[in-house]
mmCIF file of C-alpha atoms and ligand atoms in Angstrom:
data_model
loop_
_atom_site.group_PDB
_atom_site.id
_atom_site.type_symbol
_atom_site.label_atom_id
_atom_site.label_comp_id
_atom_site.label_asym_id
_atom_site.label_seq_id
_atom_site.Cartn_x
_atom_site.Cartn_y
_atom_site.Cartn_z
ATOM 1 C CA UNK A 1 198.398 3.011 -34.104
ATOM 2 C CA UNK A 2 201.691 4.730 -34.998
ATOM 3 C CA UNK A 3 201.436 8.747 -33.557
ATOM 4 C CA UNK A 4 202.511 11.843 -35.406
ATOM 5 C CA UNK A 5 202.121 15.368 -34.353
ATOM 6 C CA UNK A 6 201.158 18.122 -37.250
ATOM 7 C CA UNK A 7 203.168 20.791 -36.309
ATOM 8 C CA UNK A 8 200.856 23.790 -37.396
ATOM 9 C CA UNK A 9 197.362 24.497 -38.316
ATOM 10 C CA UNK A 10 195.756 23.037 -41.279
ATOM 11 C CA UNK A 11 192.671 22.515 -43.144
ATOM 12 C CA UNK A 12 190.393 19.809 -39.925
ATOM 13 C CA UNK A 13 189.510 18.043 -42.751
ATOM 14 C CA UNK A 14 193.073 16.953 -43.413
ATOM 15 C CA UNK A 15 193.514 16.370 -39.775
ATOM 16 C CA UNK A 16 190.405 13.985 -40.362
ATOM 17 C CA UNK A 17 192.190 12.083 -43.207
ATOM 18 C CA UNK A 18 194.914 11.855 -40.960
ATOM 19 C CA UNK A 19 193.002 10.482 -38.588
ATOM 20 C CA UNK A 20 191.991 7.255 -40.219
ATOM 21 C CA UNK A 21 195.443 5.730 -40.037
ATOM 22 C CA UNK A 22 196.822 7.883 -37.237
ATOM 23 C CA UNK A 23 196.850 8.607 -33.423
ATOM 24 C CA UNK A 24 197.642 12.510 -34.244
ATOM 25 C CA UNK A 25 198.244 15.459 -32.031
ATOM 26 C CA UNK A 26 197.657 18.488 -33.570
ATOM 27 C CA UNK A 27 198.989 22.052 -32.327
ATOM 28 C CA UNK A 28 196.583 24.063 -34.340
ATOM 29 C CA UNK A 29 198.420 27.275 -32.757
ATOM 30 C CA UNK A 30 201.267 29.620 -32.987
ATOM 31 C CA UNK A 31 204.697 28.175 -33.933
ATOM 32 C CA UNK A 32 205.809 25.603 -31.526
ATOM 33 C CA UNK A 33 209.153 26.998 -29.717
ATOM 34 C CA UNK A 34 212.015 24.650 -30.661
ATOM 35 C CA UNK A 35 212.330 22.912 -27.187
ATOM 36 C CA UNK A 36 208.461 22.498 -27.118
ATOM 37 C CA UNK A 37 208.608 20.476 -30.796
ATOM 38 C CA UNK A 38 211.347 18.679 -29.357
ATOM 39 C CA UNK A 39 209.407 17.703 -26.483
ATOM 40 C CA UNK A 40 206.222 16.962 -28.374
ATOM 41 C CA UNK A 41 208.404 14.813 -30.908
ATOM 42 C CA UNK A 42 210.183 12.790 -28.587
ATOM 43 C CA UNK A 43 207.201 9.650 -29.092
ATOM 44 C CA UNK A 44 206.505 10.130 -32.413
ATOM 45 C CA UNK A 45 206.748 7.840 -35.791
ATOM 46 C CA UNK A 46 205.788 11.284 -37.860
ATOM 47 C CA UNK A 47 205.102 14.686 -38.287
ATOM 48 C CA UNK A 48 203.938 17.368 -40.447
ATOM 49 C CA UNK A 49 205.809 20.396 -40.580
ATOM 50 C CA UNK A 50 204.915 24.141 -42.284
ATOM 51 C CA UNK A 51 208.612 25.305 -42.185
ATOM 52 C CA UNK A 52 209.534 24.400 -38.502
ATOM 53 C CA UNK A 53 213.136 23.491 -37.793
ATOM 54 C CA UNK A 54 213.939 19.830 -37.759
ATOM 55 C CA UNK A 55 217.850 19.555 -36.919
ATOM 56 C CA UNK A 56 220.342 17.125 -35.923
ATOM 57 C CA UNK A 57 219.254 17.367 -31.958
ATOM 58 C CA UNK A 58 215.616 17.552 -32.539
ATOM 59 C CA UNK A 59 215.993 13.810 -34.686
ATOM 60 C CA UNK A 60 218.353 12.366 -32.134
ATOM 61 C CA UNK A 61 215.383 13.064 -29.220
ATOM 62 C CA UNK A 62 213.048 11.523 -31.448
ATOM 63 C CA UNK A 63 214.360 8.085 -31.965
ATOM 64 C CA UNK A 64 210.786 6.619 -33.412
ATOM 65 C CA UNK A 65 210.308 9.771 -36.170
ATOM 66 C CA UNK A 66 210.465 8.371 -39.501
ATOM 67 C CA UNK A 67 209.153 10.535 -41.634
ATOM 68 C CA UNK A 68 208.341 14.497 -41.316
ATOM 69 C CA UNK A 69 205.978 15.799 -44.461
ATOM 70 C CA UNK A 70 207.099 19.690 -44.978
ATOM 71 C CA UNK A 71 204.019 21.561 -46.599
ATOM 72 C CA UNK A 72 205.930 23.528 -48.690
ATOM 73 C CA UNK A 73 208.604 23.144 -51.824
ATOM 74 C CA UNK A 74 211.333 24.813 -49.978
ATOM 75 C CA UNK A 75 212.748 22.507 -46.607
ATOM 76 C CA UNK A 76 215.630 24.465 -45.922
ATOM 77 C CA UNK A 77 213.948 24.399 -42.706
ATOM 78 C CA UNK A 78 214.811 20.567 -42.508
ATOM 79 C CA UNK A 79 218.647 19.798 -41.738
ATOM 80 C CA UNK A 80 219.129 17.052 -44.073
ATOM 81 C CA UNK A 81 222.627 15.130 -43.644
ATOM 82 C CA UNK A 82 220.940 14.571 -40.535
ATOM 83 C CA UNK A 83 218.155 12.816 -41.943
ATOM 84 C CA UNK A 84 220.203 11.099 -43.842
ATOM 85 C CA UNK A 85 222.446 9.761 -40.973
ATOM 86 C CA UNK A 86 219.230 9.058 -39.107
ATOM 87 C CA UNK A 87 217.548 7.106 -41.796
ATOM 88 C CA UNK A 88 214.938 9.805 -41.526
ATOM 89 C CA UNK A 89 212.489 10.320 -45.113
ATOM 90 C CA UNK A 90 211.681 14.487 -45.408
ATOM 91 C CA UNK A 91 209.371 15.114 -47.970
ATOM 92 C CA UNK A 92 208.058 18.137 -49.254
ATOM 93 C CA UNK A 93 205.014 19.839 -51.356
ATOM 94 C CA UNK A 94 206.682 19.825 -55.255
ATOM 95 C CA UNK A 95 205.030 20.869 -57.948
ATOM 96 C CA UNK A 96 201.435 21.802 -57.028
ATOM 97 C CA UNK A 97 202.343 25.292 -56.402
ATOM 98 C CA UNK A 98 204.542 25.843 -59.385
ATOM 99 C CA UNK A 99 201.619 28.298 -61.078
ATOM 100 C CA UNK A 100 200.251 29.611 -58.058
ATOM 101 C CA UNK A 101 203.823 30.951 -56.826
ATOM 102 C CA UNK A 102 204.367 32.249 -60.421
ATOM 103 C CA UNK A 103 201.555 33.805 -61.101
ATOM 104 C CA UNK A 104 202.245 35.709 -57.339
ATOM 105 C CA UNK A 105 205.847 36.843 -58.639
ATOM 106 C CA UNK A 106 203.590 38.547 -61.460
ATOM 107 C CA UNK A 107 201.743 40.176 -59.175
ATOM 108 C CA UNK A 108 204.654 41.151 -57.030
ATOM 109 C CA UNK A 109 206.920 42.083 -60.156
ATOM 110 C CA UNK A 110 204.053 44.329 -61.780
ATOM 111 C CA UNK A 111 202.897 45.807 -58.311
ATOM 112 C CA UNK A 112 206.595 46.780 -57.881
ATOM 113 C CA UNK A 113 207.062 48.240 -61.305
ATOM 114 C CA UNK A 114 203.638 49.760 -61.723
ATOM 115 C CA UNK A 115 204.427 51.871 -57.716
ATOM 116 C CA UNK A 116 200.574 50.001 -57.129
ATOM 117 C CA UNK A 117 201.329 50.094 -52.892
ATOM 118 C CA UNK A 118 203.252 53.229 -53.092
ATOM 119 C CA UNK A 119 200.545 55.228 -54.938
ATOM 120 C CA UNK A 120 197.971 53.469 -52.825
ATOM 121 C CA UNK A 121 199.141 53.976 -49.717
ATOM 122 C CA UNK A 122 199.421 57.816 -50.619
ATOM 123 C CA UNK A 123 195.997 58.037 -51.918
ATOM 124 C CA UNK A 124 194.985 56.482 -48.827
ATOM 125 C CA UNK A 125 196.655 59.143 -46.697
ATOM 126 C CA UNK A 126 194.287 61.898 -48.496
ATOM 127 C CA UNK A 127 197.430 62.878 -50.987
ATOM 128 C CA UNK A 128 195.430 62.897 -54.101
ATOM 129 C CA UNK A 129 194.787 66.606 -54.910
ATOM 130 C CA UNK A 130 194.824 66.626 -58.832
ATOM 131 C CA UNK A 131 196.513 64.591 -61.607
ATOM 132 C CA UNK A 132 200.005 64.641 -62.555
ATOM 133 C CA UNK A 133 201.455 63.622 -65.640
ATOM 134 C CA UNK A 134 204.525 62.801 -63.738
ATOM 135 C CA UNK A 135 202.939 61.250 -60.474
ATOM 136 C CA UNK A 136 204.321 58.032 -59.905
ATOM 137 C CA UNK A 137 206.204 57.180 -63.102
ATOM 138 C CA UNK A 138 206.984 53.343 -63.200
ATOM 139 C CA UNK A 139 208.888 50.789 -65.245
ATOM 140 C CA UNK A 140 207.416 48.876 -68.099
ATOM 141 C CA UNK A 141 207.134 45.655 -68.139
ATOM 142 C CA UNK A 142 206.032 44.825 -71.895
ATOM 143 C CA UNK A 143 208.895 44.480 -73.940
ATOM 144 C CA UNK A 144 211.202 44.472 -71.440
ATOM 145 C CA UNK A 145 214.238 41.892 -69.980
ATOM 146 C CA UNK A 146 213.696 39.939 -67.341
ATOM 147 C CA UNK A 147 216.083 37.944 -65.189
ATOM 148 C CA UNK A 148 215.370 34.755 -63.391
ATOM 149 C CA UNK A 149 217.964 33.375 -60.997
ATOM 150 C CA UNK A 150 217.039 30.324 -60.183
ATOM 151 C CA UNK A 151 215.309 27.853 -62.978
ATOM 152 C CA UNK A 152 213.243 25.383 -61.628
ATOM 153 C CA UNK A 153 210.037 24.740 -61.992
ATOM 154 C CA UNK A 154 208.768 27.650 -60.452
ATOM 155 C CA UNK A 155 211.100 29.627 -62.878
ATOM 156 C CA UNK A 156 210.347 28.215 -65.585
ATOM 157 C CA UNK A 157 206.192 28.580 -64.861
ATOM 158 C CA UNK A 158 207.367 32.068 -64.153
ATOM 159 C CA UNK A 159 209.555 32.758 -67.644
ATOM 160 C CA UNK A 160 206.639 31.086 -69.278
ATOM 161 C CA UNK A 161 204.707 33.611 -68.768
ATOM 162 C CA UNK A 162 206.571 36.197 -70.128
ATOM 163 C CA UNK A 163 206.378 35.697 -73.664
ATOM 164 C CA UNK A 164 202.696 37.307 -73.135
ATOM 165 C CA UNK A 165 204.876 40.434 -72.510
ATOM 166 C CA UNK A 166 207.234 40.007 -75.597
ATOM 167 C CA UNK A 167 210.038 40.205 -72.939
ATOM 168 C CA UNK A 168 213.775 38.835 -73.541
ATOM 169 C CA UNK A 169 214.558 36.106 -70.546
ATOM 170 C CA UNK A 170 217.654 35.922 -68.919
ATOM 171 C CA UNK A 171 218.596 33.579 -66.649
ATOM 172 C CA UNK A 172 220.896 32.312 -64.116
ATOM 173 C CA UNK A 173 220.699 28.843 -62.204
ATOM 174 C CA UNK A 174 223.304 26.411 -60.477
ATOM 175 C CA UNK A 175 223.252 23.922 -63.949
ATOM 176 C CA UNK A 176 221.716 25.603 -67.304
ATOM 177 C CA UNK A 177 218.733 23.845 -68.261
ATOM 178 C CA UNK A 178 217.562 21.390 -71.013
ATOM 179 C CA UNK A 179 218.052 22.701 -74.350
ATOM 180 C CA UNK A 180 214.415 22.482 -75.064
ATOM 181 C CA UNK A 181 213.367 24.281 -72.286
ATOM 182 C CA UNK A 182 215.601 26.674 -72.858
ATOM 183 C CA UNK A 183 213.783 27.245 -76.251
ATOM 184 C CA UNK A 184 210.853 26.906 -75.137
ATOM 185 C CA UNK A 185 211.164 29.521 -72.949
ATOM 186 C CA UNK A 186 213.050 31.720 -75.047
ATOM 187 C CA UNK A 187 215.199 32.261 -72.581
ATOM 188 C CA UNK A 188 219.205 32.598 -72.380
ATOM 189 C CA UNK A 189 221.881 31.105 -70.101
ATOM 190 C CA UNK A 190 224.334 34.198 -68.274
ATOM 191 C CA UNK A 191 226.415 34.599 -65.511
ATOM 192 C CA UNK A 192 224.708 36.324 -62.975
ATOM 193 C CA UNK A 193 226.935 39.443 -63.504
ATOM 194 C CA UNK A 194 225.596 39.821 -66.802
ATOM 195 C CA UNK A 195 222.056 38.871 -65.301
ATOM 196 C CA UNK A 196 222.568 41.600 -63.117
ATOM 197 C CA UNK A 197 223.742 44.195 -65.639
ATOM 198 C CA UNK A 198 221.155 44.000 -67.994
ATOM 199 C CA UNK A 199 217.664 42.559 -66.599
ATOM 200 C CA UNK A 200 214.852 45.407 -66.593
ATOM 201 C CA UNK A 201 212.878 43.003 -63.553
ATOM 202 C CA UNK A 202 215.153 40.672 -61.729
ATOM 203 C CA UNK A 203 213.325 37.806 -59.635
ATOM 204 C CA UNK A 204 214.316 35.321 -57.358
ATOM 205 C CA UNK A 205 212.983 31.561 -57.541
ATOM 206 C CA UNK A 206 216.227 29.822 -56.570
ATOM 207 C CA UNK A 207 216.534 27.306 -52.951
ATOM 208 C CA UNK A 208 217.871 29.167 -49.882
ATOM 209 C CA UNK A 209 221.060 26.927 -48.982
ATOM 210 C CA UNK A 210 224.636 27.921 -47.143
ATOM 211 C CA UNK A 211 225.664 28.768 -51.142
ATOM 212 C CA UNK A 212 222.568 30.943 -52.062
ATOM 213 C CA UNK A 213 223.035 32.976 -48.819
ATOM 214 C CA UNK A 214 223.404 36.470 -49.747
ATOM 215 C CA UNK A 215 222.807 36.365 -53.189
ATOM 216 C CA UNK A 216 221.741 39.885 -53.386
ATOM 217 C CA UNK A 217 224.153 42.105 -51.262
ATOM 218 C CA UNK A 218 225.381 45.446 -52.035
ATOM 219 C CA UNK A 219 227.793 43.973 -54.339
ATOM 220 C CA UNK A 220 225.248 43.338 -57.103
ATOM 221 C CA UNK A 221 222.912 45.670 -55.888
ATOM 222 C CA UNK A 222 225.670 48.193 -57.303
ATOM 223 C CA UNK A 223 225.539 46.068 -60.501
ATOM 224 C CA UNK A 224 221.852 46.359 -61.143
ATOM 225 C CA UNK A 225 220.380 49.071 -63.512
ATOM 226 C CA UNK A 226 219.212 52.022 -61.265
ATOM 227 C CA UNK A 227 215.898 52.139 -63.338
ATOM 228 C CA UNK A 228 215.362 47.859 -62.331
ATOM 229 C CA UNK A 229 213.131 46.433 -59.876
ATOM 230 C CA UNK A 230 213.782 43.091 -57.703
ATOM 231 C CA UNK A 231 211.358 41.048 -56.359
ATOM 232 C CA UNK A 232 212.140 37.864 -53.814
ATOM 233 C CA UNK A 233 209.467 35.168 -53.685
ATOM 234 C CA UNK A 234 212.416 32.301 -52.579
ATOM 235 C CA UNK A 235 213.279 32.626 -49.326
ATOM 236 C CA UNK A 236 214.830 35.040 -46.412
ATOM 237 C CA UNK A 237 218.148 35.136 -46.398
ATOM 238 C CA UNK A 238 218.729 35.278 -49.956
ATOM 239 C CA UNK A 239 218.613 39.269 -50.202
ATOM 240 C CA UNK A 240 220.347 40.811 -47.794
ATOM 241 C CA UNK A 241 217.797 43.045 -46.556
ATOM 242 C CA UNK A 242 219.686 45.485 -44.667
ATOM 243 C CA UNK A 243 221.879 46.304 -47.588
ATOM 244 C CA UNK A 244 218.631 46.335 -50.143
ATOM 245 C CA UNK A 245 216.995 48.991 -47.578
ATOM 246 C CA UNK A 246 220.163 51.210 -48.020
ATOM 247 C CA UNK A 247 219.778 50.749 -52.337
ATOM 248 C CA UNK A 248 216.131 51.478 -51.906
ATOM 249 C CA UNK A 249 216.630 54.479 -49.961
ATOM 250 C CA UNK A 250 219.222 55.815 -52.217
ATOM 251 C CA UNK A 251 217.579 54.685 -55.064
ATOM 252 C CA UNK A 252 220.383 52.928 -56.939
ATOM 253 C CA UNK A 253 217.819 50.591 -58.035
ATOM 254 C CA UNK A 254 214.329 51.650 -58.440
ATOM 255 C CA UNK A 255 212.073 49.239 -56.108
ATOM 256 C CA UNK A 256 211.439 45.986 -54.588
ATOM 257 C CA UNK A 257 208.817 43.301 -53.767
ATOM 258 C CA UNK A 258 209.579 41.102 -51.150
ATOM 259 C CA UNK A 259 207.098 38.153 -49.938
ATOM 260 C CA UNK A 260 210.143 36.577 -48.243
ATOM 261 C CA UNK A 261 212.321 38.358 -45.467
ATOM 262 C CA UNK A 262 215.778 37.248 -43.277
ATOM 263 C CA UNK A 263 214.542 36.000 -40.265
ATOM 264 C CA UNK A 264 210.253 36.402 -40.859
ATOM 265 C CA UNK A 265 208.033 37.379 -39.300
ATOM 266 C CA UNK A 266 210.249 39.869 -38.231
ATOM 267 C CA UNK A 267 210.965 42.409 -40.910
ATOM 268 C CA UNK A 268 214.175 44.623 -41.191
ATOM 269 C CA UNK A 269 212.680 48.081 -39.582
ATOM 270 C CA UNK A 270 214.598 49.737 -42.375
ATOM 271 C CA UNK A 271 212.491 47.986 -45.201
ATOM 272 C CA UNK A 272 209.471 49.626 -43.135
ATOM 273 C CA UNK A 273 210.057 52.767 -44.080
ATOM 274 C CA UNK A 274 211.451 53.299 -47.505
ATOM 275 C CA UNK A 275 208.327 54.187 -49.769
ATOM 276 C CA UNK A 276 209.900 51.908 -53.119
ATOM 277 C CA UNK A 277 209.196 48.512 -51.774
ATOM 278 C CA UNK A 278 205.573 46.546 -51.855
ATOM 279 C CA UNK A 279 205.867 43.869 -48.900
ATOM 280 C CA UNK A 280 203.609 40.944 -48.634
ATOM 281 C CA UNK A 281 203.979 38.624 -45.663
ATOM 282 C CA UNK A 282 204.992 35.038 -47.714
ATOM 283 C CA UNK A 283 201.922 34.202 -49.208
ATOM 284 C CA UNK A 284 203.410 33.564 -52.959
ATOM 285 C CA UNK A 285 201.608 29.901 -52.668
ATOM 286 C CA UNK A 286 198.391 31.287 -50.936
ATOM 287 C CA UNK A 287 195.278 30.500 -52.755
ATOM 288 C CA UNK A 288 192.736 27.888 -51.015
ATOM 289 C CA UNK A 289 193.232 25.716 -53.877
ATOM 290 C CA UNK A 290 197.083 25.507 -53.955
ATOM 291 C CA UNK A 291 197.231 25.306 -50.247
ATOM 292 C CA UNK A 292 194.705 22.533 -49.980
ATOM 293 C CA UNK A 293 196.577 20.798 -52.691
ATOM 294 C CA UNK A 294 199.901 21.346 -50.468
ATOM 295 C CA UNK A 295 198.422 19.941 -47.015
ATOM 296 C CA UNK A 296 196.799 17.173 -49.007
ATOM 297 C CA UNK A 297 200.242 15.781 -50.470
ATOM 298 C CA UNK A 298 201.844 16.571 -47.195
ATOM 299 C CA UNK A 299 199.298 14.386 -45.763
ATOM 300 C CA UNK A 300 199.950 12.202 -48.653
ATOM 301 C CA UNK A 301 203.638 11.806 -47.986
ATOM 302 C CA UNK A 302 203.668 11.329 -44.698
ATOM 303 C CA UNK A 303 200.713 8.256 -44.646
ATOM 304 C CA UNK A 304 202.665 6.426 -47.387
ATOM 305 C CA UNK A 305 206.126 7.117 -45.968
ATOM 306 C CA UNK A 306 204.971 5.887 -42.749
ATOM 307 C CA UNK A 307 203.873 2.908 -44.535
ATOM 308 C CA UNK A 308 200.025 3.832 -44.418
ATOM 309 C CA UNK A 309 197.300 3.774 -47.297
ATOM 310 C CA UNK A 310 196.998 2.651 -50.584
ATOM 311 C CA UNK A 311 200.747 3.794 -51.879
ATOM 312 C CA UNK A 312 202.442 2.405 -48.661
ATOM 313 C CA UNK A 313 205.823 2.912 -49.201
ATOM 314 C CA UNK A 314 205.847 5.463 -52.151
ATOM 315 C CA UNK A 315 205.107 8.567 -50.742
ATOM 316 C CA UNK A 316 204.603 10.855 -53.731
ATOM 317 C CA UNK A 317 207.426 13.703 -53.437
ATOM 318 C CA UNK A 318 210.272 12.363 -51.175
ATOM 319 C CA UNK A 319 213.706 14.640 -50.775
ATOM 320 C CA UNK A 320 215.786 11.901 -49.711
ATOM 321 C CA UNK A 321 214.441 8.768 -51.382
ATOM 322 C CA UNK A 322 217.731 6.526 -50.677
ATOM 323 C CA UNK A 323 216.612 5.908 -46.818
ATOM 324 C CA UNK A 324 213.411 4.234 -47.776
ATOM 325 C CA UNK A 325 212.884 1.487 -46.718
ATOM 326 C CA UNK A 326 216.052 1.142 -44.252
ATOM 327 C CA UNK A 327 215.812 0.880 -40.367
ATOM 328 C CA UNK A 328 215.654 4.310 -38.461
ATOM 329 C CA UNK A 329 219.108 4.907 -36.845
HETATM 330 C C1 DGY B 1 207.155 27.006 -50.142
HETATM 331 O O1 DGY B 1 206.377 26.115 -50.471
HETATM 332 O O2 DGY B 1 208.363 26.809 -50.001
HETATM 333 C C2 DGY B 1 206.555 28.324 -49.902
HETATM 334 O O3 DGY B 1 207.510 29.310 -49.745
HETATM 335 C C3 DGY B 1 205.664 28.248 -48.680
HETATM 336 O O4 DGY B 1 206.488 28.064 -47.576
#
C-alpha cells in the first residue's frame, strides 16, 4: 500500500476514505514545524496539505512524494518550479469555494462599511448611553463603486453579486477578462490607479505571488478615497499591513476588513489597536459544507493522482498537469 501523511486535521471521515486505498499517517495537531514535515515526508508517495510549505528541500528529502493535495484554492504555500523539476503533481481545492469565499467578502465588505465590530465592541464595553444621530456614521454600499483586483472566479462570484446593490464594478486583474463576462458582470477594465482613485469598497481576490507582493502599500493607500474601505480575503502579504495600520490610524482611508494577514497567525500588533478595522482569523471559505467539499476533492486529487480509485490518473483540479504521468525525478 503506497503511504501518505495528511498534514493537518480534517473531517475522520475523510481520513476513512483515505484509508481504503492508503497506509496514512495523520497529524491531526498543530502545524507540523518545517523540519518535522520534512522528516515525516521523507517515505511518502503523498500528502495532503492545508497551506504547509512544500519547497525545493522538503521534495528533494522526499524522493517517493508524488503528489501533495493542497485543501485550499490558493498554493502559494507550494514552491512550484520545484515540482515541476521533480516531476511532482500539486493540486489544489478550485472552484467549490468560489460562493462561499464571496459571499464572506460581503460580509467582510458590509461589516467594514456598516462600523458592525467597531460599534459592537463599544456596546460591549457598556458605551451605549443614548442614541446619536451621528454615532458611528458608515459608508453605503447601495449604489456605490466597487473595485475588484483580481478577477477570477472568486471575483467574478463576488462582482456578481453586486448588481443586487446597483453598484458600478471596477476592476483590475493581470489579463482583462472575456468580453462576456465582462458584460455580464457589468463591470469595467482599469488600471489599478484608476481602481484606486475611484472605488467606494476596494477588495482583494487576486493570488499572492513574488508580483502581487505588496499590492497595497502606502503608495496607493495615498491614492484611495479617504471616505473608502478595503477588505483582503486573498492572502497575507498582499497588503502591507504595517503601512495599512498607519492609514487606518490616520484615517486617510476610512476602514478595513482583513481575514488574511502577513505572516498569520501572527497579526501586526498595530492592526490590534486601531478601532477602523473588523479582523477575522482566515475563515473566508469556512462553512461545514464548503470545507467538506474542499477536504473531499483534496482527498479526491490526491487518490487519483496517486493512481488510486475510479479516476486513476485524472485527479480532478491539478496545478501542474504537464508532469502526469512522467517518472518522479
Ligand atoms: C484558500 O482556499 O486558499 C483559502 O484561503 C483557505 O486557505
Amino acid at each position: 500500500m503506497q503511504k501518505i501523511l495528511v498534514a493537518r486535521g480534517i473531517f475522520p471521515d475523510v481520513i476513512e476514505r483515505l484509508k481504503q486505498y492508503f497506509d496514512v499517517e495523520w497529524n491531526d495537531g498543530d502545524a507540523l514545524p518545517a523540519d518535522e514535515l520534512k522528516r515525516r515526508l521523507a517515505d511518502k508517495d503523498g500528502a495532503l496539505t492545508a497551506g504547509d510549505p512544500i519547497d525545493a528541500a522538503t521534495l528533494a528529502a522526499a524522493p517517493r512524494l508524488r503528489v501533495v493535495a493542497n485543501m485550499a484554492v490558493g498554493y502559494n504555500n507550494f514552491e512550484m518550479a520545484a515540482f515541476d523539476a521533480h516531476n511532482v503533481l500539486g493540486t489544489n481545492t478550485q472552484d467549490v469555494l468560489n460562493e462561499t469565499t464571496a459571499d464572506f467578502g460581503w460580509a467582510l465588505m458590509m461589516a467594514t462599511a456598516r462600523r458592525i465590530a467597531e460599534s459592537e465592541h463599544w456596546l460591549r464595553a457598556g458605551e451605549w448611553k443614548k442614541w446619536s444621530f451621528d454615532s458611528f456614521l458608515g459608508t453605503d454600499l447601495y449604489g456605490a463603486t466597487l473595485g475588484v483586483i483580481g478577477m477570477g472566479r472568486i471575483g467574478q462570484a463576488l462582482a456578481r453579486r453586486a448588481k443586487g446593490f446597483n453598484m458600478q464594478v471596477l476592476y483590475h486583474n493581470r489579463s482583462r477578462v472575456a468580453p462576456e463576462i465582462e458584460a455580464d458582470l457589468n463591470a469595467q477594465y482599469v488600471s489599478k490607479e484608476d481602481l484606486l482613485r475611484r472605488a467606494d469598497h476596494v477588495v482583494l481576490v487576486l493570488p499572492y505571488t513574488a508580483q502581487s507582493h505588496h499590492t497595497i502599500g502606502a503608495a496607493e493607500l495615498a491614492q484611495m478615497k479617504p471616505s473608502a474601505t478595503l477588505t483582503n480575503i486573498a492572502r497575507g502579504g498582499i497588503v502591507d499591513d504595517a503601512a495599512l495600520a498607519v492609514a487606518l490610524r490616520e484615517r486617510r482611508i476610512a476602514a478595513a476588513g482583513l481575514d488574511v494577514f502577513e505572516g498569520e497567525p501572527a497579526v501586526h500588533p498595530d492592526l490590534l489597536t486601531v478601532p477602523n478595522i473588523v479582523l477575522t482569523p482566515h475563515i473566508a471559505s469556512a462553512t461545514e459544507a464548503t470545507r467538506r467539499a474542499m477536504a473531499n476533492l483534496a482527498a479526491d486529487n490526491l487518490i487519483a493522482g496517486l493512481g488510486e480509485g475510479p479516476r486513476a490518473g485524472q485527479p480532478p483540479s491539478p496545478i501542474n498537469p504537464q508532469v502526469l504521468g512522467k517518472a518522479r525525478s
